[in-house]
JSON list of C-alpha atoms in Angstrom, two decimals:
[
{"chain": "A", "resi": 25, "resn": "MET", "atom": "CA", "xyz": [-29.26, 55.69, -17.64]},
{"chain": "A", "resi": 26, "resn": "SER", "atom": "CA", "xyz": [-29.46, 57.88, -14.56]},
{"chain": "A", "resi": 27, "resn": "GLU", "atom": "CA", "xyz": [-26.51, 59.46, -12.79]},
{"chain": "A", "resi": 28, "resn": "LYS", "atom": "CA", "xyz": [-26.99, 57.08, -9.82]},
{"chain": "A", "resi": 29, "resn": "GLU", "atom": "CA", "xyz": [-26.86, 54.00, -12.04]},
{"chain": "A", "resi": 30, "resn": "ARG", "atom": "CA", "xyz": [-23.68, 55.22, -13.75]},
{"chain": "A", "resi": 31, "resn": "ILE", "atom": "CA", "xyz": [-21.99, 55.62, -10.36]},
{"chain": "A", "resi": 32, "resn": "GLU", "atom": "CA", "xyz": [-23.04, 52.26, -8.83]},
{"chain": "A", "resi": 33, "resn": "LEU", "atom": "CA", "xyz": [-22.20, 50.07, -11.84]},
{"chain": "A", "resi": 34, "resn": "PRO", "atom": "CA", "xyz": [-18.39, 50.24, -11.54]},
{"chain": "A", "resi": 35, "resn": "GLU", "atom": "CA", "xyz": [-18.62, 49.44, -7.79]},
{"chain": "A", "resi": 36, "resn": "GLU", "atom": "CA", "xyz": [-20.73, 46.29, -8.27]},
{"chain": "A", "resi": 37, "resn": "GLU", "atom": "CA", "xyz": [-18.69, 44.72, -11.07]},
{"chain": "A", "resi": 38, "resn": "PRO", "atom": "CA", "xyz": [-15.36, 44.32, -9.19]},
{"chain": "A", "resi": 39, "resn": "GLU", "atom": "CA", "xyz": [-17.28, 42.74, -6.28]},
{"chain": "A", "resi": 40, "resn": "ARG", "atom": "CA", "xyz": [-18.71, 40.06, -8.57]},
{"chain": "A", "resi": 41, "resn": "GLU", "atom": "CA", "xyz": [-15.30, 39.44, -10.09]},
{"chain": "A", "resi": 42, "resn": "LYS", "atom": "CA", "xyz": [-13.83, 38.98, -6.60]},
{"chain": "A", "resi": 43, "resn": "GLU", "atom": "CA", "xyz": [-16.52, 36.46, -5.68]},
{"chain": "A", "resi": 44, "resn": "ASP", "atom": "CA", "xyz": [-15.86, 34.50, -8.87]},
{"chain": "A", "resi": 45, "resn": "LYS", "atom": "CA", "xyz": [-12.15, 34.30, -8.11]},
{"chain": "A", "resi": 46, "resn": "GLU", "atom": "CA", "xyz": [-12.69, 33.14, -4.53]},
{"chain": "A", "resi": 47, "resn": "ALA", "atom": "CA", "xyz": [-15.34, 30.52, -5.36]},
{"chain": "A", "resi": 48, "resn": "PRO", "atom": "CA", "xyz": [-13.84, 27.11, -6.20]},
{"chain": "A", "resi": 49, "resn": "LYS", "atom": "CA", "xyz": [-14.23, 26.18, -9.81]},
{"chain": "A", "resi": 50, "resn": "GLU", "atom": "CA", "xyz": [-16.71, 23.39, -10.43]},
{"chain": "A", "resi": 51, "resn": "GLU", "atom": "CA", "xyz": [-14.10, 21.36, -12.31]},
{"chain": "A", "resi": 52, "resn": "ASP", "atom": "CA", "xyz": [-11.59, 21.65, -9.43]},
{"chain": "A", "resi": 53, "resn": "VAL", "atom": "CA", "xyz": [-14.17, 20.44, -6.91]},
{"chain": "A", "resi": 54, "resn": "LYS", "atom": "CA", "xyz": [-15.09, 17.48, -9.14]},
{"chain": "A", "resi": 55, "resn": "GLN", "atom": "CA", "xyz": [-11.40, 16.59, -9.53]},
{"chain": "A", "resi": 56, "resn": "ARG", "atom": "CA", "xyz": [-10.88, 16.56, -5.76]},
{"chain": "A", "resi": 57, "resn": "ILE", "atom": "CA", "xyz": [-13.91, 14.32, -5.27]},
{"chain": "A", "resi": 58, "resn": "ASP", "atom": "CA", "xyz": [-12.75, 11.92, -8.00]},
{"chain": "A", "resi": 59, "resn": "ASN", "atom": "CA", "xyz": [-9.21, 11.72, -6.65]},
{"chain": "A", "resi": 60, "resn": "PHE", "atom": "CA", "xyz": [-9.71, 11.77, -2.90]},
{"chain": "A", "resi": 61, "resn": "GLY", "atom": "CA", "xyz": [-13.43, 11.30, -2.22]},
{"chain": "A", "resi": 62, "resn": "VAL", "atom": "CA", "xyz": [-13.56, 14.62, -0.37]},
{"chain": "A", "resi": 63, "resn": "PHE", "atom": "CA", "xyz": [-14.53, 18.21, -1.12]},
{"chain": "A", "resi": 64, "resn": "ASN", "atom": "CA", "xyz": [-11.32, 19.70, 0.25]},
{"chain": "A", "resi": 65, "resn": "ASN", "atom": "CA", "xyz": [-7.80, 18.37, -0.09]},
{"chain": "A", "resi": 66, "resn": "VAL", "atom": "CA", "xyz": [-7.21, 16.69, 3.29]},
{"chain": "A", "resi": 67, "resn": "PHE", "atom": "CA", "xyz": [-3.54, 16.11, 2.49]},
{"chain": "A", "resi": 68, "resn": "SER", "atom": "CA", "xyz": [-2.55, 19.78, 2.82]},
{"chain": "A", "resi": 69, "resn": "PHE", "atom": "CA", "xyz": [-0.76, 19.37, 6.16]},
{"chain": "A", "resi": 70, "resn": "ASP", "atom": "CA", "xyz": [2.80, 18.89, 7.34]},
{"chain": "A", "resi": 71, "resn": "SER", "atom": "CA", "xyz": [3.78, 15.46, 8.68]},
{"chain": "A", "resi": 72, "resn": "ASP", "atom": "CA", "xyz": [6.99, 13.84, 9.86]},
{"chain": "A", "resi": 73, "resn": "PHE", "atom": "CA", "xyz": [5.90, 10.53, 8.36]},
{"chain": "A", "resi": 74, "resn": "GLN", "atom": "CA", "xyz": [5.40, 9.14, 4.88]},
{"chain": "A", "resi": 75, "resn": "TYR", "atom": "CA", "xyz": [2.36, 7.00, 4.08]},
{"chain": "A", "resi": 76, "resn": "LEU", "atom": "CA", "xyz": [2.56, 4.32, 1.41]},
{"chain": "A", "resi": 77, "resn": "THR", "atom": "CA", "xyz": [-0.36, 2.27, 0.05]},
{"chain": "A", "resi": 78, "resn": "ILE", "atom": "CA", "xyz": [-0.02, -1.13, -1.65]},
{"chain": "A", "resi": 79, "resn": "ILE", "atom": "CA", "xyz": [-3.36, -2.02, -3.20]},
{"chain": "A", "resi": 80, "resn": "GLY", "atom": "CA", "xyz": [-4.77, -4.35, -5.83]},
{"chain": "A", "resi": 81, "resn": "SER", "atom": "CA", "xyz": [-2.21, -6.41, -7.76]},
{"chain": "A", "resi": 82, "resn": "VAL", "atom": "CA", "xyz": [1.52, -5.76, -7.50]},
{"chain": "A", "resi": 83, "resn": "GLU", "atom": "CA", "xyz": [2.49, -5.16, -11.10]},
{"chain": "A", "resi": 84, "resn": "GLY", "atom": "CA", "xyz": [5.78, -6.51, -12.44]},
{"chain": "A", "resi": 85, "resn": "HIS", "atom": "CA", "xyz": [7.54, -6.16, -15.77]},
{"chain": "A", "resi": 86, "resn": "THR", "atom": "CA", "xyz": [4.33, -6.85, -17.69]},
{"chain": "A", "resi": 87, "resn": "THR", "atom": "CA", "xyz": [1.57, -4.24, -17.67]},
{"chain": "A", "resi": 88, "resn": "LEU", "atom": "CA", "xyz": [-1.71, -5.59, -16.32]},
{"chain": "A", "resi": 89, "resn": "PRO", "atom": "CA", "xyz": [-5.05, -4.86, -18.04]},
{"chain": "A", "resi": 90, "resn": "PRO", "atom": "CA", "xyz": [-6.40, -1.33, -17.50]},
{"chain": "A", "resi": 91, "resn": "ASN", "atom": "CA", "xyz": [-9.42, -2.56, -15.52]},
{"chain": "A", "resi": 92, "resn": "ASN", "atom": "CA", "xyz": [-7.09, -3.98, -12.80]},
{"chain": "A", "resi": 93, "resn": "LYS", "atom": "CA", "xyz": [-6.19, -1.92, -9.76]},
{"chain": "A", "resi": 94, "resn": "THR", "atom": "CA", "xyz": [-2.40, -2.11, -9.52]},
{"chain": "A", "resi": 95, "resn": "THR", "atom": "CA", "xyz": [0.59, -1.05, -7.48]},
{"chain": "A", "resi": 96, "resn": "LYS", "atom": "CA", "xyz": [3.50, -0.30, -9.79]},
{"chain": "A", "resi": 97, "resn": "TYR", "atom": "CA", "xyz": [6.97, -1.00, -8.44]},
{"chain": "A", "resi": 98, "resn": "GLU", "atom": "CA", "xyz": [8.53, 1.67, -10.65]},
{"chain": "A", "resi": 99, "resn": "ASN", "atom": "CA", "xyz": [6.48, 4.24, -8.72]},
{"chain": "A", "resi": 100, "resn": "LEU", "atom": "CA", "xyz": [7.14, 2.85, -5.25]},
{"chain": "A", "resi": 101, "resn": "ILE", "atom": "CA", "xyz": [10.90, 2.32, -5.46]},
{"chain": "A", "resi": 102, "resn": "PRO", "atom": "CA", "xyz": [11.75, 6.03, -6.00]},
{"chain": "A", "resi": 103, "resn": "GLN", "atom": "CA", "xyz": [9.36, 6.96, -3.17]},
{"chain": "A", "resi": 104, "resn": "LEU", "atom": "CA", "xyz": [11.09, 4.57, -0.77]},
{"chain": "A", "resi": 105, "resn": "VAL", "atom": "CA", "xyz": [14.52, 5.89, -1.70]},
{"chain": "A", "resi": 106, "resn": "ALA", "atom": "CA", "xyz": [13.23, 9.45, -1.16]},
{"chain": "A", "resi": 107, "resn": "VAL", "atom": "CA", "xyz": [11.89, 8.51, 2.30]},
{"chain": "A", "resi": 108, "resn": "GLU", "atom": "CA", "xyz": [15.31, 7.14, 3.27]},
{"chain": "A", "resi": 109, "resn": "GLU", "atom": "CA", "xyz": [17.13, 10.19, 1.93]},
{"chain": "A", "resi": 110, "resn": "ASN", "atom": "CA", "xyz": [14.79, 12.92, 3.20]},
{"chain": "A", "resi": 111, "resn": "PRO", "atom": "CA", "xyz": [15.99, 14.12, 6.62]},
{"chain": "A", "resi": 112, "resn": "ARG", "atom": "CA", "xyz": [12.55, 15.57, 7.43]},
{"chain": "A", "resi": 113, "resn": "VAL", "atom": "CA", "xyz": [10.84, 12.16, 7.21]},
{"chain": "A", "resi": 114, "resn": "LYS", "atom": "CA", "xyz": [11.07, 10.23, 10.48]},
{"chain": "A", "resi": 115, "resn": "GLY", "atom": "CA", "xyz": [9.29, 7.02, 9.52]},
{"chain": "A", "resi": 116, "resn": "LEU", "atom": "CA", "xyz": [7.15, 5.08, 7.05]},
{"chain": "A", "resi": 117, "resn": "LEU", "atom": "CA", "xyz": [3.65, 3.63, 7.44]},
{"chain": "A", "resi": 118, "resn": "THR", "atom": "CA", "xyz": [2.73, 1.04, 4.79]},
{"chain": "A", "resi": 119, "resn": "ILE", "atom": "CA", "xyz": [-0.97, 0.22, 4.39]},
{"chain": "A", "resi": 120, "resn": "LEU", "atom": "CA", "xyz": [-1.79, -2.96, 2.48]},
{"chain": "A", "resi": 121, "resn": "ASN", "atom": "CA", "xyz": [-4.93, -4.26, 0.84]},
{"chain": "A", "resi": 122, "resn": "THR", "atom": "CA", "xyz": [-3.51, -6.45, -1.90]},
{"chain": "A", "resi": 123, "resn": "VAL", "atom": "CA", "xyz": [-4.23, -9.75, -3.61]},
{"chain": "A", "resi": 124, "resn": "GLY", "atom": "CA", "xyz": [-0.50, -10.23, -4.28]},
{"chain": "A", "resi": 125, "resn": "GLY", "atom": "CA", "xyz": [1.10, -10.20, -7.70]},
{"chain": "A", "resi": 126, "resn": "ASP", "atom": "CA", "xyz": [4.54, -10.33, -9.28]},
{"chain": "A", "resi": 127, "resn": "VAL", "atom": "CA", "xyz": [7.07, -12.11, -7.05]},
{"chain": "A", "resi": 128, "resn": "GLU", "atom": "CA", "xyz": [10.20, -10.23, -8.09]},
{"chain": "A", "resi": 129, "resn": "ALA", "atom": "CA", "xyz": [8.55, -6.81, -8.00]},
{"chain": "A", "resi": 130, "resn": "GLY", "atom": "CA", "xyz": [7.02, -7.56, -4.60]},
{"chain": "A", "resi": 131, "resn": "LEU", "atom": "CA", "xyz": [10.32, -8.80, -3.15]},
{"chain": "A", "resi": 132, "resn": "ALA", "atom": "CA", "xyz": [12.14, -5.77, -4.55]},
{"chain": "A", "resi": 133, "resn": "ILE", "atom": "CA", "xyz": [9.77, -3.43, -2.70]},
{"chain": "A", "resi": 134, "resn": "ALA", "atom": "CA", "xyz": [9.91, -5.58, 0.43]},
{"chain": "A", "resi": 135, "resn": "GLU", "atom": "CA", "xyz": [13.72, -5.62, 0.49]},
{"chain": "A", "resi": 136, "resn": "LEU", "atom": "CA", "xyz": [13.83, -1.83, 0.27]},
{"chain": "A", "resi": 137, "resn": "VAL", "atom": "CA", "xyz": [11.44, -1.49, 3.20]},
{"chain": "A", "resi": 138, "resn": "ALA", "atom": "CA", "xyz": [13.33, -4.11, 5.24]},
{"chain": "A", "resi": 139, "resn": "THR", "atom": "CA", "xyz": [16.69, -2.40, 4.72]},
{"chain": "A", "resi": 140, "resn": "MET", "atom": "CA", "xyz": [15.60, 1.16, 5.56]},
{"chain": "A", "resi": 141, "resn": "SER", "atom": "CA", "xyz": [17.32, 2.77, 8.54]},
{"chain": "A", "resi": 142, "resn": "LYS", "atom": "CA", "xyz": [14.18, 4.65, 9.59]},
{"chain": "A", "resi": 143, "resn": "PRO", "atom": "CA", "xyz": [11.31, 3.16, 11.62]},
{"chain": "A", "resi": 144, "resn": "THR", "atom": "CA", "xyz": [8.75, 1.31, 9.50]},
{"chain": "A", "resi": 145, "resn": "VAL", "atom": "CA", "xyz": [5.29, 0.02, 10.42]},
{"chain": "A", "resi": 146, "resn": "SER", "atom": "CA", "xyz": [2.84, -1.93, 8.25]},
{"chain": "A", "resi": 147, "resn": "LEU", "atom": "CA", "xyz": [-0.92, -2.28, 8.55]},
{"chain": "A", "resi": 148, "resn": "VAL", "atom": "CA", "xyz": [-2.87, -5.00, 6.71]},
{"chain": "A", "resi": 149, "resn": "LEU", "atom": "CA", "xyz": [-6.45, -3.99, 5.95]},
{"chain": "A", "resi": 150, "resn": "GLY", "atom": "CA", "xyz": [-8.84, -6.21, 4.02]},
{"chain": "A", "resi": 151, "resn": "GLY", "atom": "CA", "xyz": [-6.19, -8.57, 2.71]},
{"chain": "A", "resi": 152, "resn": "GLY", "atom": "CA", "xyz": [-2.44, -9.05, 2.47]},
{"chain": "A", "resi": 153, "resn": "HIS", "atom": "CA", "xyz": [-2.30, -12.16, 0.30]},
{"chain": "A", "resi": 154, "resn": "SER", "atom": "CA", "xyz": [0.47, -14.02, -1.48]},
{"chain": "A", "resi": 155, "resn": "ILE", "atom": "CA", "xyz": [3.43, -11.66, -2.06]},
{"chain": "A", "resi": 156, "resn": "GLY", "atom": "CA", "xyz": [1.58, -9.23, 0.21]},
{"chain": "A", "resi": 157, "resn": "ILE", "atom": "CA", "xyz": [2.81, -11.31, 3.16]},
{"chain": "A", "resi": 158, "resn": "PRO", "atom": "CA", "xyz": [6.52, -10.43, 2.77]},
{"chain": "A", "resi": 159, "resn": "LEU", "atom": "CA", "xyz": [5.47, -6.86, 2.00]},
{"chain": "A", "resi": 160, "resn": "ALA", "atom": "CA", "xyz": [3.75, -6.80, 5.41]},
{"chain": "A", "resi": 161, "resn": "THR", "atom": "CA", "xyz": [6.53, -8.53, 7.35]},
{"chain": "A", "resi": 162, "resn": "ALA", "atom": "CA", "xyz": [9.20, -6.29, 5.78]},
{"chain": "A", "resi": 163, "resn": "SER", "atom": "CA", "xyz": [8.41, -3.47, 8.22]},
{"chain": "A", "resi": 164, "resn": "SER", "atom": "CA", "xyz": [10.04, -3.25, 11.64]},
{"chain": "A", "resi": 165, "resn": "TYR", "atom": "CA", "xyz": [6.63, -3.78, 13.26]},
{"chain": "A", "resi": 166, "resn": "SER", "atom": "CA", "xyz": [3.39, -5.04, 11.71]},
{"chain": "A", "resi": 167, "resn": "PHE", "atom": "CA", "xyz": [-0.33, -4.79, 12.45]},
{"chain": "A", "resi": 168, "resn": "ILE", "atom": "CA", "xyz": [-3.34, -6.54, 10.98]},
{"chain": "A", "resi": 169, "resn": "ALA", "atom": "CA", "xyz": [-6.99, -5.58, 11.29]},
{"chain": "A", "resi": 170, "resn": "GLU", "atom": "CA", "xyz": [-9.09, -8.18, 13.06]},
{"chain": "A", "resi": 171, "resn": "SER", "atom": "CA", "xyz": [-11.24, -8.66, 9.94]},
{"chain": "A", "resi": 172, "resn": "ALA", "atom": "CA", "xyz": [-8.29, -8.86, 7.53]},
{"chain": "A", "resi": 173, "resn": "THR", "atom": "CA", "xyz": [-6.95, -12.07, 5.97]},
{"chain": "A", "resi": 174, "resn": "MET", "atom": "CA", "xyz": [-3.65, -13.33, 4.59]},
{"chain": "A", "resi": 175, "resn": "THR", "atom": "CA", "xyz": [-3.29, -16.27, 2.18]},
{"chain": "A", "resi": 176, "resn": "LEU", "atom": "CA", "xyz": [-0.19, -18.48, 2.26]},
{"chain": "A", "resi": 177, "resn": "HIS", "atom": "CA", "xyz": [0.24, -20.55, -0.91]},
{"chain": "A", "resi": 178, "resn": "PRO", "atom": "CA", "xyz": [2.97, -21.84, -3.25]},
{"chain": "A", "resi": 179, "resn": "ILE", "atom": "CA", "xyz": [4.03, -19.61, -6.13]},
{"chain": "A", "resi": 180, "resn": "ARG", "atom": "CA", "xyz": [1.95, -19.80, -9.28]},
{"chain": "A", "resi": 181, "resn": "MET", "atom": "CA", "xyz": [3.03, -19.40, -12.89]},
{"chain": "A", "resi": 182, "resn": "THR", "atom": "CA", "xyz": [0.80, -18.59, -15.86]},
{"chain": "A", "resi": 183, "resn": "GLY", "atom": "CA", "xyz": [1.42, -18.92, -19.57]},
{"chain": "A", "resi": 184, "resn": "LEU", "atom": "CA", "xyz": [3.67, -21.29, -21.52]},
{"chain": "A", "resi": 185, "resn": "ILE", "atom": "CA", "xyz": [6.29, -23.16, -19.44]},
{"chain": "A", "resi": 186, "resn": "ILE", "atom": "CA", "xyz": [8.76, -25.91, -20.31]},
{"chain": "A", "resi": 187, "resn": "GLY", "atom": "CA", "xyz": [7.88, -29.15, -18.55]},
{"chain": "A", "resi": 188, "resn": "ALA", "atom": "CA", "xyz": [11.45, -30.01, -17.56]},
{"chain": "A", "resi": 189, "resn": "GLU", "atom": "CA", "xyz": [13.20, -30.68, -14.25]},
{"chain": "A", "resi": 190, "resn": "GLN", "atom": "CA", "xyz": [14.94, -27.31, -14.48]},
{"chain": "A", "resi": 191, "resn": "THR", "atom": "CA", "xyz": [11.56, -25.56, -14.47]},
{"chain": "A", "resi": 192, "resn": "TYR", "atom": "CA", "xyz": [10.51, -27.27, -11.25]},
{"chain": "A", "resi": 193, "resn": "GLY", "atom": "CA", "xyz": [13.91, -26.50, -9.73]},
{"chain": "A", "resi": 194, "resn": "TYR", "atom": "CA", "xyz": [13.37, -22.84, -10.58]},
{"chain": "A", "resi": 195, "resn": "PHE", "atom": "CA", "xyz": [9.95, -22.98, -8.91]},
{"chain": "A", "resi": 196, "resn": "ARG", "atom": "CA", "xyz": [11.51, -24.36, -5.74]},
{"chain": "A", "resi": 197, "resn": "LYS", "atom": "CA", "xyz": [14.17, -21.67, -5.67]},
{"chain": "A", "resi": 198, "resn": "MET", "atom": "CA", "xyz": [11.58, -18.92, -6.16]},
{"chain": "A", "resi": 199, "resn": "GLN", "atom": "CA", "xyz": [9.51, -20.37, -3.33]},
{"chain": "A", "resi": 200, "resn": "ASP", "atom": "CA", "xyz": [12.59, -20.52, -1.09]},
{"chain": "A", "resi": 201, "resn": "ARG", "atom": "CA", "xyz": [13.27, -16.83, -1.77]},
{"chain": "A", "resi": 202, "resn": "ILE", "atom": "CA", "xyz": [9.82, -15.91, -0.46]},
{"chain": "A", "resi": 203, "resn": "THR", "atom": "CA", "xyz": [9.91, -18.29, 2.51]},
{"chain": "A", "resi": 204, "resn": "ASP", "atom": "CA", "xyz": [13.42, -17.20, 3.51]},
{"chain": "A", "resi": 205, "resn": "PHE", "atom": "CA", "xyz": [12.35, -13.55, 3.48]},
{"chain": "A", "resi": 206, "resn": "ILE", "atom": "CA", "xyz": [9.26, -14.21, 5.61]},
{"chain": "A", "resi": 207, "resn": "VAL", "atom": "CA", "xyz": [11.28, -16.21, 8.15]},
{"chain": "A", "resi": 208, "resn": "ARG", "atom": "CA", "xyz": [13.95, -13.51, 8.25]},
{"chain": "A", "resi": 209, "resn": "THR", "atom": "CA", "xyz": [11.49, -10.66, 8.82]},
{"chain": "A", "resi": 210, "resn": "SER", "atom": "CA", "xyz": [8.91, -12.28, 11.13]},
{"chain": "A", "resi": 211, "resn": "ARG", "atom": "CA", "xyz": [8.64, -14.66, 14.09]},
{"chain": "A", "resi": 212, "resn": "ALA", "atom": "CA", "xyz": [7.00, -17.42, 12.03]},
{"chain": "A", "resi": 213, "resn": "ASP", "atom": "CA", "xyz": [8.53, -20.90, 11.98]},
{"chain": "A", "resi": 214, "resn": "ARG", "atom": "CA", "xyz": [9.72, -22.14, 8.59]},
{"chain": "A", "resi": 215, "resn": "GLU", "atom": "CA", "xyz": [8.21, -25.62, 8.96]},
{"chain": "A", "resi": 216, "resn": "ILE", "atom": "CA", "xyz": [4.80, -24.19, 9.84]},
{"chain": "A", "resi": 217, "resn": "ILE", "atom": "CA", "xyz": [4.90, -21.78, 6.88]},
{"chain": "A", "resi": 218, "resn": "GLU", "atom": "CA", "xyz": [5.74, -24.56, 4.44]},
{"chain": "A", "resi": 219, "resn": "ARG", "atom": "CA", "xyz": [3.08, -26.87, 5.89]},
{"chain": "A", "resi": 220, "resn": "LEU", "atom": "CA", "xyz": [0.38, -24.20, 5.60]},
{"chain": "A", "resi": 221, "resn": "MET", "atom": "CA", "xyz": [1.47, -23.39, 2.04]},
{"chain": "A", "resi": 222, "resn": "ARG", "atom": "CA", "xyz": [1.01, -27.03, 1.01]},
{"chain": "A", "resi": 223, "resn": "SER", "atom": "CA", "xyz": [-2.28, -27.54, 2.87]},
{"chain": "A", "resi": 224, "resn": "THR", "atom": "CA", "xyz": [-5.08, -29.06, 0.76]},
{"chain": "A", "resi": 225, "resn": "ASP", "atom": "CA", "xyz": [-7.94, -28.93, 3.26]},
{"chain": "A", "resi": 226, "resn": "ASP", "atom": "CA", "xyz": [-8.45, -25.17, 3.72]},
{"chain": "A", "resi": 227, "resn": "MET", "atom": "CA", "xyz": [-9.51, -23.98, 0.26]},
{"chain": "A", "resi": 228, "resn": "ALA", "atom": "CA", "xyz": [-11.93, -25.81, -2.01]},
{"chain": "A", "resi": 229, "resn": "ASN", "atom": "CA", "xyz": [-10.10, -25.28, -5.31]},
{"chain": "A", "resi": 230, "resn": "ASP", "atom": "CA", "xyz": [-6.58, -24.32, -4.32]},
{"chain": "A", "resi": 231, "resn": "VAL", "atom": "CA", "xyz": [-3.54, -25.26, -2.24]},
{"chain": "A", "resi": 232, "resn": "GLY", "atom": "CA", "xyz": [-2.66, -23.11, 0.74]},
{"chain": "A", "resi": 233, "resn": "THR", "atom": "CA", "xyz": [-4.12, -21.61, 3.90]},
{"chain": "A", "resi": 234, "resn": "ILE", "atom": "CA", "xyz": [-6.18, -18.51, 4.65]},
{"chain": "A", "resi": 235, "resn": "LEU", "atom": "CA", "xyz": [-5.19, -16.87, 7.94]},
{"chain": "A", "resi": 236, "resn": "TYR", "atom": "CA", "xyz": [-7.48, -14.42, 9.70]},
{"chain": "A", "resi": 237, "resn": "GLY", "atom": "CA", "xyz": [-6.21, -11.47, 11.74]},
{"chain": "A", "resi": 238, "resn": "ARG", "atom": "CA", "xyz": [-5.53, -13.17, 15.08]},
{"chain": "A", "resi": 239, "resn": "GLU", "atom": "CA", "xyz": [-4.34, -16.40, 13.44]},
{"chain": "A", "resi": 240, "resn": "ALA", "atom": "CA", "xyz": [-1.63, -14.45, 11.58]},
{"chain": "A", "resi": 241, "resn": "VAL", "atom": "CA", "xyz": [-0.48, -13.00, 14.90]},
{"chain": "A", "resi": 242, "resn": "GLU", "atom": "CA", "xyz": [-0.60, -16.34, 16.72]},
{"chain": "A", "resi": 243, "resn": "MET", "atom": "CA", "xyz": [1.69, -18.02, 14.18]},
{"chain": "A", "resi": 244, "resn": "GLY", "atom": "CA", "xyz": [4.13, -15.10, 14.27]},
{"chain": "A", "resi": 245, "resn": "LEU", "atom": "CA", "xyz": [3.61, -13.67, 10.78]},
{"chain": "A", "resi": 246, "resn": "ILE", "atom": "CA", "xyz": [2.29, -10.35, 12.15]},
{"chain": "A", "resi": 247, "resn": "ASP", "atom": "CA", "xyz": [3.20, -8.69, 15.44]},
{"chain": "A", "resi": 248, "resn": "GLU", "atom": "CA", "xyz": [-0.17, -7.39, 16.63]},
{"chain": "A", "resi": 249, "resn": "VAL", "atom": "CA", "xyz": [-3.86, -7.05, 15.88]},
{"chain": "A", "resi": 250, "resn": "GLY", "atom": "CA", "xyz": [-4.73, -3.38, 15.51]},
{"chain": "A", "resi": 251, "resn": "GLY", "atom": "CA", "xyz": [-5.88, -0.54, 13.29]},
{"chain": "A", "resi": 252, "resn": "LEU", "atom": "CA", "xyz": [-4.77, 2.89, 12.22]},
{"chain": "A", "resi": 253, "resn": "GLU", "atom": "CA", "xyz": [-4.55, 4.43, 15.69]},
{"chain": "A", "resi": 254, "resn": "LYS", "atom": "CA", "xyz": [-2.26, 1.69, 16.98]},
{"chain": "A", "resi": 255, "resn": "ALA", "atom": "CA", "xyz": [-0.13, 1.70, 13.85]},
{"chain": "A", "resi": 256, "resn": "LEU", "atom": "CA", "xyz": [0.43, 5.44, 13.94]},
{"chain": "A", "resi": 257, "resn": "GLY", "atom": "CA", "xyz": [1.04, 5.38, 17.68]},
{"chain": "A", "resi": 258, "resn": "LYS", "atom": "CA", "xyz": [3.66, 2.66, 17.30]},
{"chain": "A", "resi": 259, "resn": "LEU", "atom": "CA", "xyz": [5.41, 4.52, 14.48]},
{"chain": "A", "resi": 260, "resn": "LYS", "atom": "CA", "xyz": [5.54, 7.73, 16.51]},
{"chain": "A", "resi": 261, "resn": "SER", "atom": "CA", "xyz": [6.90, 5.94, 19.58]},
{"chain": "A", "resi": 262, "resn": "MET", "atom": "CA", "xyz": [9.58, 4.19, 17.48]},
{"chain": "A", "resi": 263, "resn": "SER", "atom": "CA", "xyz": [10.68, 7.53, 16.04]},
{"chain": "A", "resi": 264, "resn": "GLY", "atom": "CA", "xyz": [10.64, 9.30, 19.42]},
{"chain": "A", "resi": 265, "resn": "SER", "atom": "CA", "xyz": [7.87, 11.69, 18.42]}
]
């Protein structure tokens, strides 16, 4: 090896090491794509607002199969308490695309949102069905995308039940809990809600009514048709930002 080669070798090696350290690892890039669908982490910014997503099925005390997309109440409840307690958070935006799910878990989340002291706004995208309706109306102000839908229907039970009068009485009380919450947190009329829930001429193989974006607003379930820009703008104006 020549004298020149012996001198240049130590200078080139640190440069390569520096480039290796600065280049993102292939595994890190793949992880970001899998988790967020992007090459860079778009969540690395400061915000005065917390964003909450309710997607798939709202999971209750029983774990749903692993191939189901779920929203777990045990994850959301601590987040909602933290939003209320954190002085740096000025408001909450809830984004829904849910088929519904467990009644008690859904009402527990909805009651927390409804009783927060900070401004809350909800946005229904795709669907806000079944227990997703009280989850949407729980916010101080609600939006629904024009293409989104909401399904009003009576509560459903699966599995073994006792065919006794007490069982049907329990069903009625559970239904009243949901209806009372919707009436309390929206402008919808109770008689209209109950009539649409019992409708038999809207769905071929079920009881209930499917409401499209503007229909949900017209009956008073949701406050306004709109998307992300309107929802964020409303939340910022409510918080004085």
